[in-house]
Short mmCIF file of C-alpha atoms and ligand atoms in Angstrom, two decimals:
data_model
loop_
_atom_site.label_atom_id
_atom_site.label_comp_id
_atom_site.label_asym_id
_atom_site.label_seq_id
_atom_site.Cartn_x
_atom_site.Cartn_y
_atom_site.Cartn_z
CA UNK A 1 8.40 -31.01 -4.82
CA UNK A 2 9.77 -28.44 -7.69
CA UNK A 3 12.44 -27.36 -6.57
CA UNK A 4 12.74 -23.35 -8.07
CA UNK A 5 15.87 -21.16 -7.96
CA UNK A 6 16.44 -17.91 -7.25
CA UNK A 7 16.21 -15.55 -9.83
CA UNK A 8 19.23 -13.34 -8.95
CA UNK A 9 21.83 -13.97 -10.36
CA UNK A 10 24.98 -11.68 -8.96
CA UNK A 11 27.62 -14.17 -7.48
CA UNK A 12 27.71 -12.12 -3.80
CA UNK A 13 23.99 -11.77 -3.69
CA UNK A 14 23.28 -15.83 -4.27
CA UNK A 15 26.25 -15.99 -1.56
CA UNK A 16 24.82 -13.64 1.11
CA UNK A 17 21.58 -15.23 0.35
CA UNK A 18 23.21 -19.23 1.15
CA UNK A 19 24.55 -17.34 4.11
CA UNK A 20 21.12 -16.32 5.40
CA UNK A 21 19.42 -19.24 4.50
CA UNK A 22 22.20 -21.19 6.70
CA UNK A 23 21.52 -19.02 9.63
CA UNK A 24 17.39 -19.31 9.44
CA UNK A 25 17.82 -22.79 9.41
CA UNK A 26 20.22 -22.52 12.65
CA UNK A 27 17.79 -20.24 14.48
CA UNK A 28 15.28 -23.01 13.67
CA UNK A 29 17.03 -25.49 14.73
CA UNK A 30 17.53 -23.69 18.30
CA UNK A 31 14.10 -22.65 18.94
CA UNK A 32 12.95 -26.48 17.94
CA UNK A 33 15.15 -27.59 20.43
CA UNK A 34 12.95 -25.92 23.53
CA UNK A 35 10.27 -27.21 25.40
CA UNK A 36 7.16 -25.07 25.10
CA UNK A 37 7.62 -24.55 28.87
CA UNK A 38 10.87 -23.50 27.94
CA UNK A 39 9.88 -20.59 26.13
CA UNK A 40 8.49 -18.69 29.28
CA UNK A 41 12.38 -18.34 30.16
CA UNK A 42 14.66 -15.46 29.87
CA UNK A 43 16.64 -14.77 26.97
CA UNK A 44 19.81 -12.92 26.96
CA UNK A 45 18.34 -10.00 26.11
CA UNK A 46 17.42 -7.59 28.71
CA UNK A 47 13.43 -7.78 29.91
CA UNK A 48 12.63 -10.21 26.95
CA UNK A 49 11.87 -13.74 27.49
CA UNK A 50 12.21 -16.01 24.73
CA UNK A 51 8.97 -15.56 23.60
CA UNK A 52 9.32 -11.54 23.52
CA UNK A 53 12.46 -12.75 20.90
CA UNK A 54 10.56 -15.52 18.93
CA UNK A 55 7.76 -13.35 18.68
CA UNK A 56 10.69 -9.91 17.88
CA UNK A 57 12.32 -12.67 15.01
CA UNK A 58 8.74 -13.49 13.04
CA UNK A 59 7.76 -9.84 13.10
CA UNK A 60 11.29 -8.73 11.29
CA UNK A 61 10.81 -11.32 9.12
CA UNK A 62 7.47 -9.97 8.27
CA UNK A 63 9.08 -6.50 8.43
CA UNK A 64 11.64 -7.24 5.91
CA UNK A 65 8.82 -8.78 3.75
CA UNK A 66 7.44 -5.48 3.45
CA UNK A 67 10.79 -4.07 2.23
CA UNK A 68 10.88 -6.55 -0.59
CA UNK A 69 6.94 -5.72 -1.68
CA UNK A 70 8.07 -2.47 -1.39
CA UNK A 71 11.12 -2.66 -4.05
CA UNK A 72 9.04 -4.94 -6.12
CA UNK A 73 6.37 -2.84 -6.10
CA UNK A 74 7.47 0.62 -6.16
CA UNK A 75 5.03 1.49 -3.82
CA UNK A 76 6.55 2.60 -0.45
CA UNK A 77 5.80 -0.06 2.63
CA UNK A 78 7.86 0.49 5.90
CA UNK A 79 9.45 -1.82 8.02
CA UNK A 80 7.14 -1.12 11.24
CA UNK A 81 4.44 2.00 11.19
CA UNK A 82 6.10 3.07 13.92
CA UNK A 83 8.58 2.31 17.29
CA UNK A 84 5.40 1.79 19.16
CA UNK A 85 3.91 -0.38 16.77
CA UNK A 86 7.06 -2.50 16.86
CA UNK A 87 7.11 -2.70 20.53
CA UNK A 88 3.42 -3.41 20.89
CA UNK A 89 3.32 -5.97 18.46
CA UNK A 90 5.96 -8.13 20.08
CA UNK A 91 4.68 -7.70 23.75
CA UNK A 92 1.15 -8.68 22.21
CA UNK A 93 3.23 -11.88 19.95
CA UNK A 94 4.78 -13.03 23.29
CA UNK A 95 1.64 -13.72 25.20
CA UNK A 96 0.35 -15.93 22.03
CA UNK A 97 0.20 -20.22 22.48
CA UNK A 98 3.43 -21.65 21.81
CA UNK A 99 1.63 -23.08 18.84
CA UNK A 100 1.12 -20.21 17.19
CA UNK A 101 4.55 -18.44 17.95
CA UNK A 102 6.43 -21.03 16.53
CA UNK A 103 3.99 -20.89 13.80
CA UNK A 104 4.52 -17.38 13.02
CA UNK A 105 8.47 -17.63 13.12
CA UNK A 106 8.27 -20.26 11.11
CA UNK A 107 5.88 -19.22 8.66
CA UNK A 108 7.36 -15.23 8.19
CA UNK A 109 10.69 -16.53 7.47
CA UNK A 110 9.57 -19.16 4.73
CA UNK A 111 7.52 -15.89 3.34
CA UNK A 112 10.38 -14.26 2.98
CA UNK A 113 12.80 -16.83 1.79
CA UNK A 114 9.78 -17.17 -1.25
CA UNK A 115 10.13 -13.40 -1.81
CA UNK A 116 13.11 -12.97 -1.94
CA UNK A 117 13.36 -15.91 -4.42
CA UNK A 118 11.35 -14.87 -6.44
CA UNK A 119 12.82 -10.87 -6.54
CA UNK A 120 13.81 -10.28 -10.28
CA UNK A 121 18.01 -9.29 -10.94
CA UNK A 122 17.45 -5.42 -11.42
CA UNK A 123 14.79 -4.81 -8.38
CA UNK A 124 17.84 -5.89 -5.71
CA UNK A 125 19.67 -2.47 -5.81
CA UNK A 126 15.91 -0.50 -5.56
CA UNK A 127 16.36 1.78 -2.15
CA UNK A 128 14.51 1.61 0.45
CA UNK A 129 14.70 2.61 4.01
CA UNK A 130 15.25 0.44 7.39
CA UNK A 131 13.38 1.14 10.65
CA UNK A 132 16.89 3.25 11.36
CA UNK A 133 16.41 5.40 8.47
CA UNK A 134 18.85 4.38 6.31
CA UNK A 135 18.42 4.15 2.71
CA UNK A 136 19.88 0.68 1.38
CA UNK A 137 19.42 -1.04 -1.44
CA UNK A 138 17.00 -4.21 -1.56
CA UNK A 139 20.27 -6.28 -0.97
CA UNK A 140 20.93 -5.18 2.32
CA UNK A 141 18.26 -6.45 3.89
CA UNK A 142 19.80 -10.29 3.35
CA UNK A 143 22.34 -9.06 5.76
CA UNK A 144 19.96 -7.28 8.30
CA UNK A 145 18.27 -10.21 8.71
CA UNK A 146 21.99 -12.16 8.56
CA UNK A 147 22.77 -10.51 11.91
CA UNK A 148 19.21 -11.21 13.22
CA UNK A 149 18.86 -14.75 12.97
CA UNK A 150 22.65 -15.40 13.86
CA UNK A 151 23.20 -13.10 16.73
CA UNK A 152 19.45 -13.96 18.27
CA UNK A 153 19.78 -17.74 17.79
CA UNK A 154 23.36 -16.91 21.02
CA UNK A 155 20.17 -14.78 22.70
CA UNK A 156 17.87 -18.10 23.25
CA UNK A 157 20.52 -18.84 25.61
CA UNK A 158 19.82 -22.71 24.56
CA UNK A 159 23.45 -23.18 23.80
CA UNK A 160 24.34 -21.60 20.50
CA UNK A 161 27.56 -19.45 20.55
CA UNK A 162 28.86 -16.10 19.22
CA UNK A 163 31.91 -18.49 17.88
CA UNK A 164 28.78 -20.42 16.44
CA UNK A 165 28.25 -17.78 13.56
CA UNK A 166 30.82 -18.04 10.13
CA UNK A 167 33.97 -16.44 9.99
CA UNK A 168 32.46 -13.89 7.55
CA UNK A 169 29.40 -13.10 9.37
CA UNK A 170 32.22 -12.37 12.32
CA UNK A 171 34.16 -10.00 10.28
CA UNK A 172 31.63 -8.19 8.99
CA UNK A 173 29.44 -7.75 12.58
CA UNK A 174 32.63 -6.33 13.49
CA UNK A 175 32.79 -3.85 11.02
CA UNK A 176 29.07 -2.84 11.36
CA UNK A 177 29.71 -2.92 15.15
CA UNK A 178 32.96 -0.12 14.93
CA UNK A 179 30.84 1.60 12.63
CA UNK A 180 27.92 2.36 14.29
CA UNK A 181 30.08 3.65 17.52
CA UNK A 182 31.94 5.71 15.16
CA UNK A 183 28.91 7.19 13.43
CA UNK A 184 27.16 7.93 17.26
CA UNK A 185 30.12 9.32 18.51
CA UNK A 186 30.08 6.44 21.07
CA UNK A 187 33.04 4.87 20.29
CA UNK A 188 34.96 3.82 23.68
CA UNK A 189 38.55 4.83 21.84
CA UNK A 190 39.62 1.29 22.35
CA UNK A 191 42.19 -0.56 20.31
CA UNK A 192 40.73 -3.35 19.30
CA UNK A 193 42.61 -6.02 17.78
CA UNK A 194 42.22 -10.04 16.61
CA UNK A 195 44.11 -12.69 17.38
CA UNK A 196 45.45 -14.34 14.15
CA UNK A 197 43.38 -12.04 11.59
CA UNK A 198 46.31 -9.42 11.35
CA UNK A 199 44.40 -8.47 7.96
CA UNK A 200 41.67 -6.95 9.67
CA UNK A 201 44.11 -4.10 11.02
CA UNK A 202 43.41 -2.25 14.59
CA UNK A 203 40.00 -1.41 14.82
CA UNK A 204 38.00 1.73 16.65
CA UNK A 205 39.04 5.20 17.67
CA UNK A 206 41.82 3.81 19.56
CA UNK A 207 43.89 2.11 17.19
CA UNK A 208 45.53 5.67 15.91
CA UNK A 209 46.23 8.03 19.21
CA UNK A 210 46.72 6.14 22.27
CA UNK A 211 44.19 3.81 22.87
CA UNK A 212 42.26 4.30 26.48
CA UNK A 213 41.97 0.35 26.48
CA UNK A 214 43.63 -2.33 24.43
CA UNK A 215 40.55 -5.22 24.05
CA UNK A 216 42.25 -8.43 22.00
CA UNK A 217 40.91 -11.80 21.29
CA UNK A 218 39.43 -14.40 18.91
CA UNK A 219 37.33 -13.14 16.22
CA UNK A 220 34.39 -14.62 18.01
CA UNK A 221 35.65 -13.49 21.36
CA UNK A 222 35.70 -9.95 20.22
CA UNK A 223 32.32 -9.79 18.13
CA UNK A 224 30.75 -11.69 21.41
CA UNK A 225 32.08 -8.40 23.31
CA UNK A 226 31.41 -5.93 21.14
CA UNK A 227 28.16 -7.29 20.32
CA UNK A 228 27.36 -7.06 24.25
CA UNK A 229 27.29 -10.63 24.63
CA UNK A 230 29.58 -11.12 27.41
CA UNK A 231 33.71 -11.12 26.60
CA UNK A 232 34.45 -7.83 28.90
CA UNK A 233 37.65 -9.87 30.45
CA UNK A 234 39.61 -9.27 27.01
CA UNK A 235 41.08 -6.42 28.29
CA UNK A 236 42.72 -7.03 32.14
CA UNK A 237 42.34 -4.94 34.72
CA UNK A 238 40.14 -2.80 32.67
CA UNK A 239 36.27 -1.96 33.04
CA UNK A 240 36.16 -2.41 28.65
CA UNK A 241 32.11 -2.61 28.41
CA UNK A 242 31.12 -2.66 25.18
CA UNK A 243 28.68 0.42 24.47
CA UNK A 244 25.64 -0.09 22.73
CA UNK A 245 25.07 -1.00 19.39
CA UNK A 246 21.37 -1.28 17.89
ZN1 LIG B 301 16.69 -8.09 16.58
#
């Protein structure tokens, strides 16, 4: 097999991209690890089975594919046409043979991997725009789909843990996390503060004034709560629920 490289060449970027590349193979590795049988399950996310999230994991790999045509191309191609669309397509992907699911998260992320391999240096700071709205350059979407196949590898509910995921994909989930709350207006004005990482300060709207709840733990014990992923007993005595974040 030739073995080709990818033609970026910014230190971060080849990082970021190792980074993803770890966490594809990890999802991978989770979803081989179930029965087809297995697949009819729940997952951890509400009203999705494990199929609904295979099937939700292809189709943003697919998604993100169009992003990188798009900066390659200069022509404009969206994530998803629309929220319907994105919805449909996944309740329609979760009904398909196991076969054919695992084929289609397999295949969409090798797709990608290949494009974005093969994305010349100066097309990875073209903008283009998430399914949020945002305007990001190319680059970001190696960490969208970061968070993706990390964070929905814990959702399988197959054994993979929030304290799973590297310490930088942690610390900067966290960051994205207090970010979006702060951005909604939906931030809980909770201190929020971890255990041994004194360097990442006193996070949220309650680290100035005087914080309505005080939620502390391990990195991976706080992104798991923030995140939604379970975690609410950091703060005692408290009701500390997370509020949502995508
Ligand atoms: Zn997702």
């Amino acid at each position: 097999m030739v073995v080709r490289t990818d033609q970026a060449t910014d230190p971060q970027l080849l990082e970021a991209l190792l980074t993803v590349r770890r966490g594809t193979a990890f999802w991978h590795r989770k979803v081989e690890e179930l029965g087809d049988t297995e697949l009819d399950r729940p997952s951890l996310l509400d009203g999705w089975s494990r199929r609904h999230l295979i099937a939700h994991v292809g189709y943003n790999a697919r998604a993100i594919s169009r992003l990188v045509l798009w900066a390659n191309t200069g022509v404009e191609h969206p994530m998803y046409s629309s929220p319907e669309e994105r919805e449909r397509e996944i309740e329609l992907g979760a009904t398909m043979p196991a076969r054919a699911l695992r084929h289609l998260n397999h295949h969409a992320a090798i797709s990608l991997d290949v494009e974005w391999r093969d994305t010349p240096e100066d097309r990875w700071t073209y903008e283009v725009r998430t399914a949020q709205g945002r305007t990001v350059p190319l680059s970001e979407t190696v960490w969208m789909r970061t968070r993706e196949v990390w964070l929905h590898a814990v959702d399988l509910d197959n054994g993979a843990r929030v304290s799973d995921l590297p310490e930088d994909v942690l610390e900067r989930l966290l960051g994205d996390i207090a970010g979006m709350w702060a951005k909604r207006g939906t931030d809980p004005g909770f201190a929020i503060g971890v255990d041994g990482r004194e360097d990442l300060g006193v996070l949220g709207a309650g680290a100035k004034a005087a914080p309505a709840a005080v939620v502390r733990g391990s990195l991976a014990a706080v992104v798991a709560w923030a995140s939604g992923r379970g975690g609410s007993a950091l703060a005692q005595g408290k009701d500390v629920t997370a509020p949502r974040w995508l």
